[in-house]
Structures are given as C-alpha cells and as structure tokens.
XYZ file of C-alpha atoms in Angstrom:
685
model
C 70.360 27.249 250.791
C 74.160 27.027 251.038
C 73.966 23.271 251.671
C 71.579 22.829 248.742
C 73.889 24.754 246.395
C 76.907 22.637 247.291
C 74.849 19.452 246.973
C 73.891 20.461 243.430
C 77.524 21.225 242.555
C 78.674 17.901 244.021
C 75.969 16.045 242.115
C 77.064 17.763 238.895
C 80.697 16.803 239.436
C 79.854 13.198 240.229
C 77.660 13.014 237.151
C 80.487 14.490 235.090
C 82.853 11.788 236.409
C 80.376 9.062 235.596
C 79.492 10.357 232.142
C 83.154 10.748 231.166
C 83.621 6.990 231.245
C 80.962 6.586 228.528
C 81.562 9.766 226.532
C 81.967 9.521 222.785
C 85.496 9.349 221.486
C 86.669 11.628 218.659
C 86.083 10.052 215.221
C 88.787 7.933 213.588
C 89.805 8.227 209.955
C 90.556 5.250 207.662
C 94.073 6.640 207.204
C 94.686 6.462 210.973
C 93.532 2.835 211.075
C 95.706 1.763 208.132
C 98.837 3.721 209.075
C 102.009 1.620 209.525
C 104.765 4.205 210.028
C 105.451 7.907 210.570
C 107.939 9.632 208.268
C 108.766 12.338 210.827
C 110.133 9.729 213.256
C 111.422 6.705 211.292
C 111.329 3.513 213.317
C 109.079 5.037 215.994
C 107.247 2.416 218.072
C 104.098 4.545 218.171
C 102.592 7.903 217.207
C 100.460 10.300 219.231
C 97.546 11.168 216.974
C 95.853 13.495 219.446
C 96.670 14.797 222.905
C 94.582 17.153 225.012
C 95.339 18.512 228.473
C 93.164 20.935 230.421
C 94.232 22.528 233.709
C 91.283 24.113 235.486
C 91.990 26.049 238.683
C 88.344 27.136 238.757
C 87.230 23.556 239.378
C 90.473 22.146 240.855
C 90.934 19.657 238.068
C 93.540 18.448 235.565
C 92.181 16.416 232.630
C 94.146 14.335 230.127
C 93.122 12.621 226.904
C 95.469 10.759 224.529
C 95.062 8.791 221.305
C 98.080 6.685 220.308
C 98.706 4.584 217.198
C 100.771 1.425 217.865
C 103.345 0.848 215.101
C 105.515 -2.003 216.426
C 105.738 -4.639 219.153
C 107.753 -2.196 221.251
C 104.896 0.286 220.973
C 102.534 -2.092 222.764
C 104.133 -0.862 225.998
C 102.104 2.347 225.623
C 99.040 0.307 226.537
C 100.402 0.311 230.103
C 99.347 3.697 231.465
C 100.866 4.986 234.721
C 99.663 8.178 236.417
C 101.899 9.474 239.241
C 100.217 11.497 241.979
C 100.273 12.235 245.694
C 97.462 10.976 247.895
C 97.874 14.059 250.047
C 95.168 16.259 248.619
C 94.961 14.584 245.188
C 92.784 11.878 243.661
C 92.527 10.199 240.258
C 89.132 9.544 238.661
C 87.222 9.441 235.414
C 89.477 6.715 233.992
C 88.203 5.255 230.734
C 89.801 3.768 227.665
C 89.469 1.506 224.688
C 91.450 -0.317 222.012
C 90.506 -0.011 218.348
C 91.989 -2.634 216.044
C 93.009 -1.966 212.450
C 89.759 -3.576 211.212
C 87.713 -1.070 213.271
C 86.645 -3.491 216.011
C 86.593 -1.972 219.515
C 87.606 -3.495 222.861
C 86.588 -1.252 225.808
C 88.642 -1.043 228.982
C 86.552 -2.617 231.741
C 89.246 -3.414 234.272
C 90.101 -1.830 237.603
C 93.104 0.504 237.956
C 95.870 -0.648 240.286
C 97.324 1.739 242.883
C 100.799 1.408 244.394
C 103.320 3.506 246.311
C 106.533 4.062 244.337
C 108.352 6.674 246.459
C 108.198 6.881 250.230
C 110.661 8.722 252.434
C 112.011 12.107 253.374
C 108.495 13.428 253.860
C 107.563 12.498 250.284
C 105.073 9.884 249.172
C 104.263 9.332 245.498
C 101.690 6.839 244.266
C 101.006 5.536 240.782
C 97.573 4.691 239.437
C 98.099 2.209 236.604
C 95.953 0.333 234.130
C 96.463 -1.636 230.912
C 94.315 -1.221 227.827
C 93.110 -4.605 226.511
C 94.048 -6.580 223.413
C 96.585 -4.132 222.008
C 98.271 -5.300 218.800
C 100.541 -3.757 216.191
C 98.220 -1.522 214.187
C 95.843 -0.835 217.082
C 94.811 2.638 218.222
C 94.369 3.254 221.940
C 92.286 5.978 223.563
C 92.336 6.835 227.248
C 91.361 9.702 229.530
C 91.446 10.508 233.202
C 91.124 13.436 235.576
C 93.197 14.467 238.577
C 91.412 16.440 241.300
C 93.010 18.494 244.029
C 91.854 20.237 247.199
C 89.553 23.237 246.896
C 91.968 25.420 248.864
C 94.832 24.680 246.440
C 95.734 26.343 243.143
C 98.067 24.602 240.711
C 99.201 26.737 237.788
C 100.531 24.104 235.371
C 103.842 23.318 233.772
C 102.984 22.131 230.276
C 105.497 19.558 229.064
C 104.830 19.904 225.367
C 107.341 17.458 223.902
C 107.115 13.707 224.265
C 109.272 10.759 223.286
C 106.860 10.265 220.365
C 106.005 12.449 217.403
C 102.663 14.195 218.013
C 100.345 15.007 215.139
C 98.062 17.266 217.188
C 98.212 18.564 220.751
C 96.018 21.031 222.595
C 96.751 22.572 225.991
C 94.384 24.782 227.972
C 94.693 26.553 231.314
C 91.759 28.156 233.118
C 93.189 30.262 235.965
C 91.212 31.026 239.091
C 88.935 34.038 238.630
C 86.496 35.658 241.015
C 83.713 38.003 239.834
C 85.489 38.770 236.601
C 88.876 39.524 238.150
C 91.883 37.519 239.261
C 92.412 37.812 242.992
C 94.643 35.128 244.464
C 96.264 35.247 247.879
C 99.976 34.467 247.553
C 102.583 33.837 250.232
C 103.505 36.631 252.647
C 100.135 38.360 252.216
C 100.750 39.253 248.576
C 97.866 39.340 246.144
C 98.126 38.139 242.549
C 96.353 40.368 240.073
C 97.230 38.418 236.949
C 98.536 35.238 235.410
C 101.851 34.977 233.588
C 103.825 32.306 231.811
C 107.347 31.575 230.656
C 107.329 29.716 227.306
C 110.385 27.637 226.420
C 109.425 26.413 222.981
C 111.495 25.660 219.915
C 108.927 27.272 217.645
C 107.520 30.738 217.042
C 103.974 29.865 218.104
C 103.145 30.906 221.663
C 100.202 30.472 224.065
C 97.162 32.623 223.278
C 94.739 34.408 225.610
C 90.992 34.072 225.050
C 88.166 36.060 226.643
C 84.573 35.072 227.262
C 82.813 38.369 226.572
C 79.448 37.179 227.880
C 80.983 35.926 231.115
C 82.950 39.133 231.551
C 79.810 41.209 231.081
C 77.938 39.286 233.774
C 80.877 38.431 236.039
C 79.812 34.843 235.441
C 83.093 33.502 236.782
C 81.576 33.687 240.253
C 79.359 30.788 239.161
C 82.250 28.729 237.815
C 82.372 30.100 234.264
C 85.776 31.585 233.336
C 86.097 35.023 231.811
C 89.478 34.154 230.276
C 91.761 31.240 229.553
C 95.074 30.509 227.836
C 95.622 27.763 225.304
C 98.210 26.376 222.909
C 97.157 24.495 219.784
C 100.005 22.712 217.987
C 100.511 20.300 215.110
C 103.430 18.074 214.121
C 105.431 18.346 217.334
C 108.825 16.652 216.884
C 109.719 13.824 219.224
C 112.139 14.614 221.990
C 115.509 13.059 221.129
C 117.021 10.973 223.901
C 120.820 11.050 223.793
C 123.504 9.852 226.201
C 124.835 12.507 228.562
C 122.231 15.083 227.605
C 120.902 17.756 229.979
C 117.906 16.661 232.082
C 114.875 16.265 229.839
C 112.894 18.658 232.046
C 115.349 21.407 231.051
C 115.347 20.965 227.290
C 111.938 19.595 226.369
C 109.551 22.193 225.002
C 107.511 23.450 227.924
C 105.546 26.371 229.360
C 105.571 27.472 233.019
C 102.544 29.301 234.471
C 102.297 31.277 237.686
C 100.051 33.745 239.460
C 101.787 37.082 239.880
C 101.752 40.587 241.074
C 102.424 42.986 238.232
C 106.118 43.425 238.981
C 109.288 43.503 236.934
C 111.641 40.548 237.477
C 114.029 42.754 239.461
C 111.230 44.001 241.727
C 109.763 40.534 242.132
C 113.019 38.880 243.194
C 113.852 41.800 245.458
C 110.504 41.334 247.216
C 110.816 37.540 247.410
C 114.368 37.851 248.678
C 113.131 40.124 251.431
C 110.506 37.599 252.573
C 112.900 34.666 252.373
C 115.648 36.547 254.207
C 113.210 37.456 256.988
C 112.192 33.794 257.329
C 115.828 32.641 257.462
C 116.891 35.231 260.010
C 113.864 34.459 262.176
C 114.890 30.790 262.198
C 118.534 31.614 262.950
C 117.520 34.072 265.651
C 116.114 31.249 267.792
C 119.531 30.352 269.135
C 119.210 29.345 272.771
C 122.051 27.000 273.700
C 123.944 27.478 270.450
C 126.720 29.610 271.987
C 127.331 26.957 274.654
C 127.346 24.180 272.044
C 129.895 26.032 269.906
C 132.192 26.594 272.910
C 132.120 22.851 273.492
C 133.167 22.142 269.892
C 135.875 24.721 269.094
C 138.746 26.238 271.046
C 140.056 29.792 271.125
C 143.320 28.656 269.519
C 141.571 27.184 266.469
C 141.928 29.046 263.199
C 138.679 30.202 261.547
C 138.832 27.283 259.100
C 139.445 24.780 261.899
C 136.398 26.133 263.718
C 134.246 25.833 260.619
C 135.451 22.282 259.958
C 134.672 21.200 263.519
C 131.199 22.716 263.411
C 130.628 21.138 259.993
C 131.561 17.700 261.354
C 129.218 18.158 264.329
C 126.200 19.153 262.225
C 126.843 16.486 259.575
C 126.557 13.761 262.243
C 123.080 14.831 263.384
C 120.070 12.837 262.195
C 119.198 13.799 258.627
C 115.429 13.541 258.219
C 115.644 13.704 254.428
C 117.819 10.590 254.376
C 115.873 8.255 256.669
C 112.704 6.397 255.578
C 109.430 8.205 256.149
C 107.999 7.502 259.589
C 104.350 6.819 260.316
C 102.430 9.172 262.591
C 102.446 6.429 265.233
C 106.255 6.165 265.056
C 106.565 9.944 265.294
C 104.330 9.873 268.376
C 106.351 7.102 270.036
C 109.627 8.908 269.308
C 108.067 12.196 270.447
C 109.330 13.960 267.334
C 108.762 17.696 267.347
C 108.712 20.387 264.705
C 111.844 22.503 264.403
C 110.788 26.129 264.631
C 114.295 27.516 264.953
C 117.978 26.622 264.935
C 117.875 25.933 268.683
C 115.192 23.257 268.117
C 117.373 21.499 265.532
C 120.213 21.480 268.049
C 118.003 20.289 270.915
C 116.391 17.522 268.847
C 119.700 16.501 267.190
C 117.649 16.139 264.014
C 116.556 18.158 261.009
C 115.848 18.291 257.312
C 118.514 19.241 254.777
C 117.731 22.947 254.994
C 117.261 22.931 258.781
C 120.692 21.372 259.274
C 122.296 23.955 256.993
C 120.532 26.741 258.869
C 121.807 25.363 262.186
C 125.319 25.228 260.703
C 125.129 28.905 259.698
C 123.851 29.861 263.162
C 126.735 27.994 264.847
C 129.376 29.444 262.508
C 128.073 32.930 263.254
C 128.213 32.118 266.978
C 131.910 31.314 266.450
C 132.405 34.857 265.128
C 132.670 33.948 261.433
C 130.431 35.500 258.745
C 128.005 32.984 257.240
C 124.853 33.111 255.127
C 122.653 30.986 252.856
C 121.836 30.729 249.153
C 118.524 29.279 247.909
C 118.979 27.284 244.701
C 117.239 24.908 242.261
C 118.145 21.243 241.837
C 119.893 21.263 238.472
C 118.986 17.622 237.854
C 115.603 19.132 236.938
C 115.998 22.833 236.202
C 118.132 25.946 236.465
C 117.135 29.379 237.740
C 115.138 31.375 235.193
C 114.933 34.985 236.302
C 111.950 35.867 234.030
C 109.973 32.970 235.570
C 108.571 34.798 238.591
C 108.064 31.884 240.966
C 110.014 30.557 243.930
C 108.815 27.079 242.944
C 112.124 26.929 241.093
C 114.085 26.575 244.321
C 114.759 23.303 246.120
C 117.503 23.703 248.726
C 119.516 26.115 250.858
C 123.326 25.927 250.807
C 125.615 27.545 253.387
C 128.182 30.214 252.475
C 131.052 30.907 254.884
C 133.504 33.785 254.542
C 137.067 32.518 255.067
C 140.047 34.654 254.161
C 137.829 37.031 252.228
C 136.497 34.252 249.981
C 133.131 32.508 249.772
C 133.245 28.831 250.743
C 130.092 26.905 249.828
C 129.280 24.095 252.258
C 126.488 21.564 252.634
C 126.448 19.534 255.874
C 122.712 19.027 255.240
C 123.518 16.535 252.467
C 124.340 13.168 254.009
C 128.005 12.132 253.713
C 128.920 15.316 251.827
C 132.643 15.985 252.429
C 133.746 19.409 253.629
C 134.516 21.733 250.726
C 132.412 20.184 247.957
C 128.763 20.328 246.943
C 126.388 17.679 245.728
C 126.297 18.179 241.941
C 122.557 18.891 242.123
C 123.320 22.238 243.802
C 126.697 23.144 242.301
C 127.344 25.816 239.674
C 123.757 27.049 239.729
C 122.214 30.470 240.308
C 119.761 31.311 243.061
C 118.928 33.883 245.736
C 121.657 34.562 248.298
C 121.580 36.572 251.473
C 123.399 39.891 251.421
C 123.568 43.004 253.589
C 120.848 44.445 251.322
C 118.523 41.497 251.991
C 118.969 39.083 249.068
C 120.378 39.145 245.568
C 120.992 36.753 242.705
C 124.144 34.695 243.259
C 125.733 31.438 242.165
C 127.133 28.416 243.985
C 130.681 27.221 243.345
C 131.446 25.495 240.045
C 132.607 21.888 240.582
C 136.194 20.938 239.793
C 137.526 17.641 238.481
C 139.661 17.254 241.626
C 136.435 16.907 243.615
C 135.530 13.590 241.980
C 138.498 11.233 241.699
C 138.553 7.495 241.056
C 141.805 5.551 241.419
C 142.066 1.874 240.468
C 145.099 -0.305 241.051
C 145.708 -3.920 240.069
C 148.589 -6.321 240.652
C 148.053 -9.650 238.905
C 149.999 -12.685 237.757
C 149.272 -14.131 234.320
C 149.361 -17.889 233.756
C 150.247 -19.622 230.507
C 146.545 -19.802 229.522
C 146.013 -16.050 229.808
C 144.194 -16.032 233.148
C 145.179 -13.206 235.516
C 144.985 -13.690 239.282
C 145.759 -11.094 241.938
C 144.446 -8.058 243.790
C 142.474 -4.969 242.837
C 141.970 -1.820 244.905
C 139.239 0.715 244.115
C 139.620 4.170 245.679
C 136.873 6.810 245.469
C 137.211 10.398 246.638
C 134.849 13.350 246.791
C 131.473 13.308 245.067
C 131.614 9.673 243.941
C 132.480 8.472 247.436
C 129.587 10.561 248.788
C 127.042 8.920 246.476
C 128.355 5.448 247.264
C 128.095 6.128 250.994
C 124.575 7.463 250.598
C 123.473 4.286 248.821
C 125.529 2.027 251.061
C 123.922 3.540 254.140
C 120.520 2.289 252.961
C 121.476 -1.379 252.964
C 123.449 -4.085 254.804
C 126.896 -5.622 254.214
C 125.602 -7.872 251.456
C 123.952 -4.923 249.720
C 127.118 -2.842 250.001
C 129.199 -5.639 248.513
C 126.741 -5.909 245.630
C 126.950 -2.138 245.155
C 130.732 -2.311 244.720
C 130.481 -5.261 242.345
C 127.522 -4.078 240.233
C 128.077 -0.321 240.280
C 125.821 2.652 240.881
C 123.614 4.572 238.452
C 121.918 7.915 238.931
C 118.165 8.448 238.577
C 118.570 9.120 234.840
C 120.465 5.849 234.284
C 123.978 7.307 234.072
C 126.725 5.285 235.687
C 128.134 7.115 238.692
C 130.495 4.259 239.411
C 131.226 1.198 237.291
C 131.239 -1.885 239.468
C 134.023 -4.420 239.275
C 131.784 -6.886 237.418
C 131.118 -4.149 234.844
C 134.837 -3.676 234.401
C 136.121 -7.246 234.276
C 135.233 -9.989 231.763
C 131.925 -11.722 232.440
C 133.306 -14.993 233.797
C 135.593 -13.397 236.395
C 135.820 -14.532 240.026
C 135.621 -11.652 242.510
C 136.063 -11.764 246.292
C 135.885 -8.697 248.541
C 138.868 -8.909 250.910
C 138.812 -5.502 252.609
C 135.618 -3.547 253.346
C 135.521 0.229 252.893
C 134.912 2.733 255.663
C 131.305 3.593 254.874
C 130.838 6.191 257.615
C 133.607 8.809 257.415
C 132.898 11.273 254.574
C 136.301 12.937 254.937
C 138.248 9.776 254.068
C 138.492 8.028 250.700
C 136.241 5.021 250.220
C 138.613 2.106 249.579
C 137.654 -1.457 248.649
C 140.076 -4.318 247.968
C 139.338 -7.512 246.042
C 140.936 -10.756 245.009
C 140.197 -11.475 241.349
C 140.723 -14.136 238.727
C 139.822 -13.315 235.133
C 140.802 -14.053 231.526
C 143.043 -11.222 230.338
C 144.745 -12.608 227.242
C 143.953 -14.793 224.249
C 146.399 -17.156 222.610
C 147.591 -16.815 219.018
C 150.130 -19.508 218.228
C 153.111 -19.006 220.509
C 151.962 -15.500 221.446
C 149.384 -14.127 223.823
C 147.438 -10.980 222.988
C 147.254 -9.187 226.336
C 144.820 -6.454 227.389
C 147.093 -4.010 229.193
C 144.301 -1.758 230.492
C 142.480 -4.083 232.823
C 139.921 -1.466 233.890
C 138.875 -0.603 230.328
C 138.369 -4.138 228.998
C 134.583 -3.761 228.798
C 134.417 -0.002 228.203
C 132.028 0.937 225.387
C 132.327 4.032 223.168
C 130.929 6.987 225.080
C 129.607 8.848 222.033
C 128.983 6.434 219.135
C 126.666 8.775 217.193
C 128.202 10.926 214.466
C 125.837 13.847 215.030
C 124.268 15.452 218.055
C 120.957 17.223 218.705
C 121.290 18.168 222.370
C 124.127 19.586 224.411
C 126.471 17.245 226.277
C 125.920 17.577 230.011
C 128.230 15.805 232.436
C 126.971 16.020 236.000
C 130.487 16.711 237.232
C 133.985 17.066 235.860
C 136.057 14.083 236.963
C 139.476 12.499 237.151
C 140.630 8.878 236.823
C 144.006 7.310 237.566
C 144.664 3.627 236.825
C 147.744 1.502 237.447
C 148.115 -2.109 236.369
C 151.047 -4.417 237.136
C 151.082 -7.731 235.239
C 153.626 -10.436 236.035
C 154.214 -12.930 233.206
C 154.771 -16.647 233.813
C 158.299 -18.004 233.768
C 159.610 -18.414 230.254
C 157.302 -15.819 228.734
C 158.724 -12.555 227.385
C 157.381 -9.271 226.075
C 157.244 -9.102 222.301
C 155.664 -5.622 221.972
C 153.772 -3.076 224.069
C 151.152 -0.571 223.013
C 152.719 2.847 222.376
C 152.535 5.692 224.883
C 150.197 8.519 223.968
C 148.980 11.912 225.129
C 145.734 13.502 223.952
C 145.007 17.096 224.966
C 142.168 19.538 224.631
C 141.760 22.854 226.479
C 139.383 21.091 228.864
C 140.579 17.459 228.827
C 143.709 15.361 229.156
C 144.484 11.692 228.518
C 147.933 10.213 229.118
C 148.801 6.537 228.795
C 152.200 4.919 229.377
C 153.394 1.337 229.196
C 156.768 -0.203 230.001
C 158.478 -3.404 231.009
C 159.491 -2.342 234.510
C 161.548 -5.512 234.979
C 161.984 -8.723 232.953
C 158.573 -10.376 232.708
C 156.778 -7.497 234.502
C 154.537 -5.092 232.562
C 153.437 -1.738 233.981
C 150.625 0.405 232.575
C 149.537 3.835 233.758
C 146.452 5.661 232.525
C 145.472 9.215 233.574
C 142.270 10.876 232.467
C 140.865 14.339 233.261
C 137.626 15.913 232.066
C 137.602 19.459 233.461
C 134.435 20.813 231.815
C 130.825 19.803 232.345
C 128.720 21.304 229.541
C 129.247 21.346 225.762
C 126.889 22.808 223.177
C 125.811 20.647 220.258
C 128.135 22.568 217.897
C 131.070 21.617 220.154
C 130.307 17.910 219.849
C 132.779 16.886 217.136
C 136.053 17.675 218.962
C 134.628 16.113 222.133
C 133.632 12.945 220.266
C 137.041 12.811 218.515
C 138.744 13.026 221.908
C 136.745 10.155 223.383
C 137.147 8.077 220.215
C 140.922 8.466 220.464
C 140.835 7.537 224.154
C 138.829 4.406 223.312
C 141.253 3.422 220.530
C 144.253 3.753 222.877
C 142.479 1.873 225.677
C 141.808 -1.026 223.300
C 145.444 -1.480 222.243
C 147.054 -4.703 223.401
C 150.507 -6.058 224.152
C 151.980 -9.183 222.607
C 153.870 -11.594 224.828
C 155.828 -14.552 223.539
C 155.923 -17.989 225.090
C 159.193 -19.832 225.456
C 159.603 -23.483 224.465
C 158.686 -24.588 227.983
C 155.356 -22.707 228.054
C 152.192 -24.274 226.619
C 149.750 -22.121 224.628
C 146.288 -22.928 223.369
C 144.237 -21.539 220.480
C-alpha cells in the first residue's frame, strides 16, 4: 500500500508538470496590449505587469510566473530567461512561455531550454537553465513560468527579493511552510526543533506579509495529506523599480526583501546565545584534534621570538598551505587519485597541508594557541551580500570565520585562509562587519576591524620626455600595496604570464563591475604603446606588487606656438565619479583608499614653460586631495598628486558634499600646463 500511495503521488506530480505547460494564461487587457510607456519609470525598457512566486516546503517546490511588457529595443533582452540553480539536489521543470504581439497574435514557446555550468570551483557548482521566448518585438507581452524542485529531505524557507530593476504593477508572493498533522515540527541543527515560522521584512512600505489559516485543514489535520493549515503571503501593487547607482551598497542589502526561517520560540538574545554555544563547541572540537601541532610550531618559531614574530611566522606557514577554496573544483576521480581526505580536525589540515578557508583559519588559531598566545575566531557574513541582522534568527547569514589574536592586550584580526591576504589586513568582504565571536562565556556578538585607507595604497610614477609634437615617451611604474595587491595576486594566480600582463594593462573589476584597479590602457590615451619591462612578484603577499612599463603616448596638443600639456598623466581618461545631481541610495566604497602619483616631464630643447596649473588642497573631515606642480629645473615639469578617502559609507543625505569634493578633484585633475616653443621647434595644429 505504501508503494501504491507514492506511485499515485508521483503520477500526480508528473501530471501537474505536464499540464503546467498547457495551462491557461491570465487574461490580457486591451490597455496592456496598447501600452507604450510607464509613467512611474520614464524611459524604462520594459514593465512587469504581473509576477507570482510560490515557495512550497510541503511539496519541495518553488514556482515562478512573470508577465512582462516590452517597451523598447533594449527591453527585448527580457525575452532571454536565465534560471540559476545547483544540480546537487535541484531540478528545473514545467517551463512554458509565449509571446503576445500588440495585435493579439500569440507565438508559443516550443523550443528546448539550454543548460550550462557558469560557476565551478571551491566546492561550488552553479548551472543556468536558459531559454528565449520567440518573436519578441517592441510592444510585445511575454509570459513564462517554471518550477524548481528540491530534495524531499530538504527545507528551503525563502528569501523574497521583492524589488526588481523594472517597475512592477502587481506582485504576489506566497510561502507554504512545512507542516505535519496540523503543527510545525521541523528538526533543526544540533537536535533543536522548530515550533514556528518567522520572517524579517525589510520593505520600504508599511504593508507586511500576512498569515492565512485553512480552518478546514486545521480541523482535520489535513496537512498530513499535503494540504497546508497555514501560509504567509504578500500582495503588492505598484512596486518602484530598484535604482541602480554607481558605488551603491550591494543590491541584496538594499532591495526590498523578506527573509523567512524556521525557529524555536526564542528571543534574539536567547537564540544567538544558543547558536553561539553550538558553534563554539564545534570550533573547539576541531581545534582539540591537535596531534603534531606542538611539534610543528616548535619547528616554526623560536623561544627568542616576540609574540608578534611568532604569530607572523605561523601566519606565513599557514598561508602557504593549499587553499581548497582557491583551486578549481576537482572531480571525484581526481580526488581519488590524489587520495584527498576530509579534514575532521586541525591536525588533519596540518597533515594534509590543505584546507578550506575556514579550516586554514582554524589551524592557524590552534597553532597560535600552541605557541602560548591567546587566539579565537569570529563568524561573520560576507558584506558584499549582507550584514548581520540580529533579529533575523538564522545562521545562514554567516559565511566565514576570521582569526582573532591577542597581542599587547589588543585584538588583531587575521585571515591566512584568504589567498594572498597580507598579515594585518582583512579582505573587504569580512572587514568592519558584525558576527559571533568566541569568548570565555561561549560566544557573543562582536565586530571585525574597520579597514583603513593605509591598507589599500596605489602609487604611480612616470618619467617621460616630450617631443615637439606632444608625444611623451618614457617609463611608468605601478605599485600596489595591501588589499589591491591581494586582489591582483588572486586573479593573477589563476592565469599565465600573458594573462597577468593583460590584467595589468586592462585592469581588474569586482563582481559588481567596480574597478578595483585601473589598467594602464584605461589610464593612458587610446593609441598609446605599452610594453611591460619588469614583471611583478606575484607570489609574496607581504611585498608590494610592482610593475614597470615603457610607454609612448600623446600627452599634449598644439595651439599655435604653444602646447597644451596634460600634467596629470594618470588622470587623463578619468571620468566624473558622481555625475548625478541627486542620490537615492547610500554611497558604499568597498574600502577606504589612498593614491600617490608623481609625474616628471622633460620638455624638448628650445621649449619653455609658459604657465602651470595652480597648486590646490581640498579637505573634508574624511578626505584629502593635494596637488602641486613646479618647474623643478629649466625644461623639467614635476607634478605630485595625493588623494585619501578615509571613509567607506555615506548616507544619501551626505551625498552633496561628497559629490562637490569629487567634482573639485576632477576639475583640478583636468587642468593643463602651457609650454611655449622656441623658434627652432616645429609645432602642428
């Protein structure tokens, strides 16, 4: 009878999948078909007319339906639908769609979705199921739906991302939590039992999710047969589009959203106290497996070393071990050939000379303790996605463990588990963020160190000779220290010499498109010649990353018997950082930073300086810009530019003085010198 019951359920689900492809679509109005623009988002490429998402932990399913009106050629891109998912326990099905033209004619989607792997490595594999709706034109309306299924043994309380890059006329979200015989009984980690569902709404409106009860199901405990006794939903209209702005906080932080989680009925303080206890027990159990660690530490440090010297030596040792989060994902066959084993304790990490980010940091703490120095860990979120929300009672917020060492009575936050991370700084993802830290009481809320501008320094130096046609030829040195050097080394370690050279020339952007480092081709005029003459040291994280080039580029334009000369070689192509007059979101720099530029320009014989741009100093409580120019000897111009941004986050109401500062910096950077040609020097217009 058990087999028969499951066969019936399976048949029902398969029928549901099949029927969904041919289900009726919601009716369309003549106004929707004739619409050409949306007043709430002028110039929008498209409009979401209707969006529905249902998360069903009773049936292990997530369903999505969207109806989008195409308003411009750019909006036709919304016909390309991509669904990210993991093949490990997840599958995509029930895909159907259609295109409705403005005249009401319908073109059904009859193609086959394409599946590809987009992320693979560090134990993570993400696939994308993609398809394109047919015949989409300006004025068309597209409908599509799909379902994502996950393993029966898995529960996935959702994170509703309410806002979109498009204005949404109507949106409906529904969550059906797991229920058993009319009650919620979910086994959590550490033997805990959830007796309820909770959510943390982060919405820019007063309306909040609502709870609904199925009285008939409650009376008969019908949830045991798959019918829910309760669910939560959110029904919204006229949702404003999310505004994309340069240097804004991560969209996942500031978009309207709702987090759900299964919970015990605890206060936040009680919950985090309990979770800290479990986490602390897990950490100490891992650190307690320490066979061979004392001997290893004695081989690394000496009795005469100061505590800091000991910590630095241990840090260097751990940082050189294989970092499993940095190397490409291995196949099971490769793991078998290499005889890779699971690290169950710090001694395993040491014996295998290999570990994940957190395993390496745990080994580091174990070794520092073996050297007689207090050390502990803090468990934190990745602030490229989120920050710690104490009312959100879920450890899903946390991503990484960072080491804390007590030196001279002060906390020093260290991260040898991040590849190429220099001693004394943190990857920005884990800096200045709250989390759970170990303490004598078990665990408590703490915060990692706030980054300083001295921890991310770029120095650029140029010495060039100008010819009578305004072409500058000479040498350029780029010097990167701290966080920027770390990111360059991380990317450089994934490629060969040619790839590293291209990295230095083209620059490096973060995952959100922000420039971490402007490449030399970004900096110099487009028709410049660039030759790498001295390669950086890509391996030593404690040394600056230095690259030297030979360049030839146009630097001046002729005007009669004068040349208009760009004195700030490294700002020639710099664009305004904040062109918009107003701001919706906060300004969010990943890190404070410092720049120092020096340029020496030697004029051709017979050419003299007519005028130089004036010196200037611009100060704010959190920023400094100083620029100086002089003729250091006859026919030799010297320019020095120093820039410091010492703060990382600015609220929208603090935007104007920040914008004014950067506008002034841009105006000074753009000022030019005039040089005058003698009678023996040819000039061209």
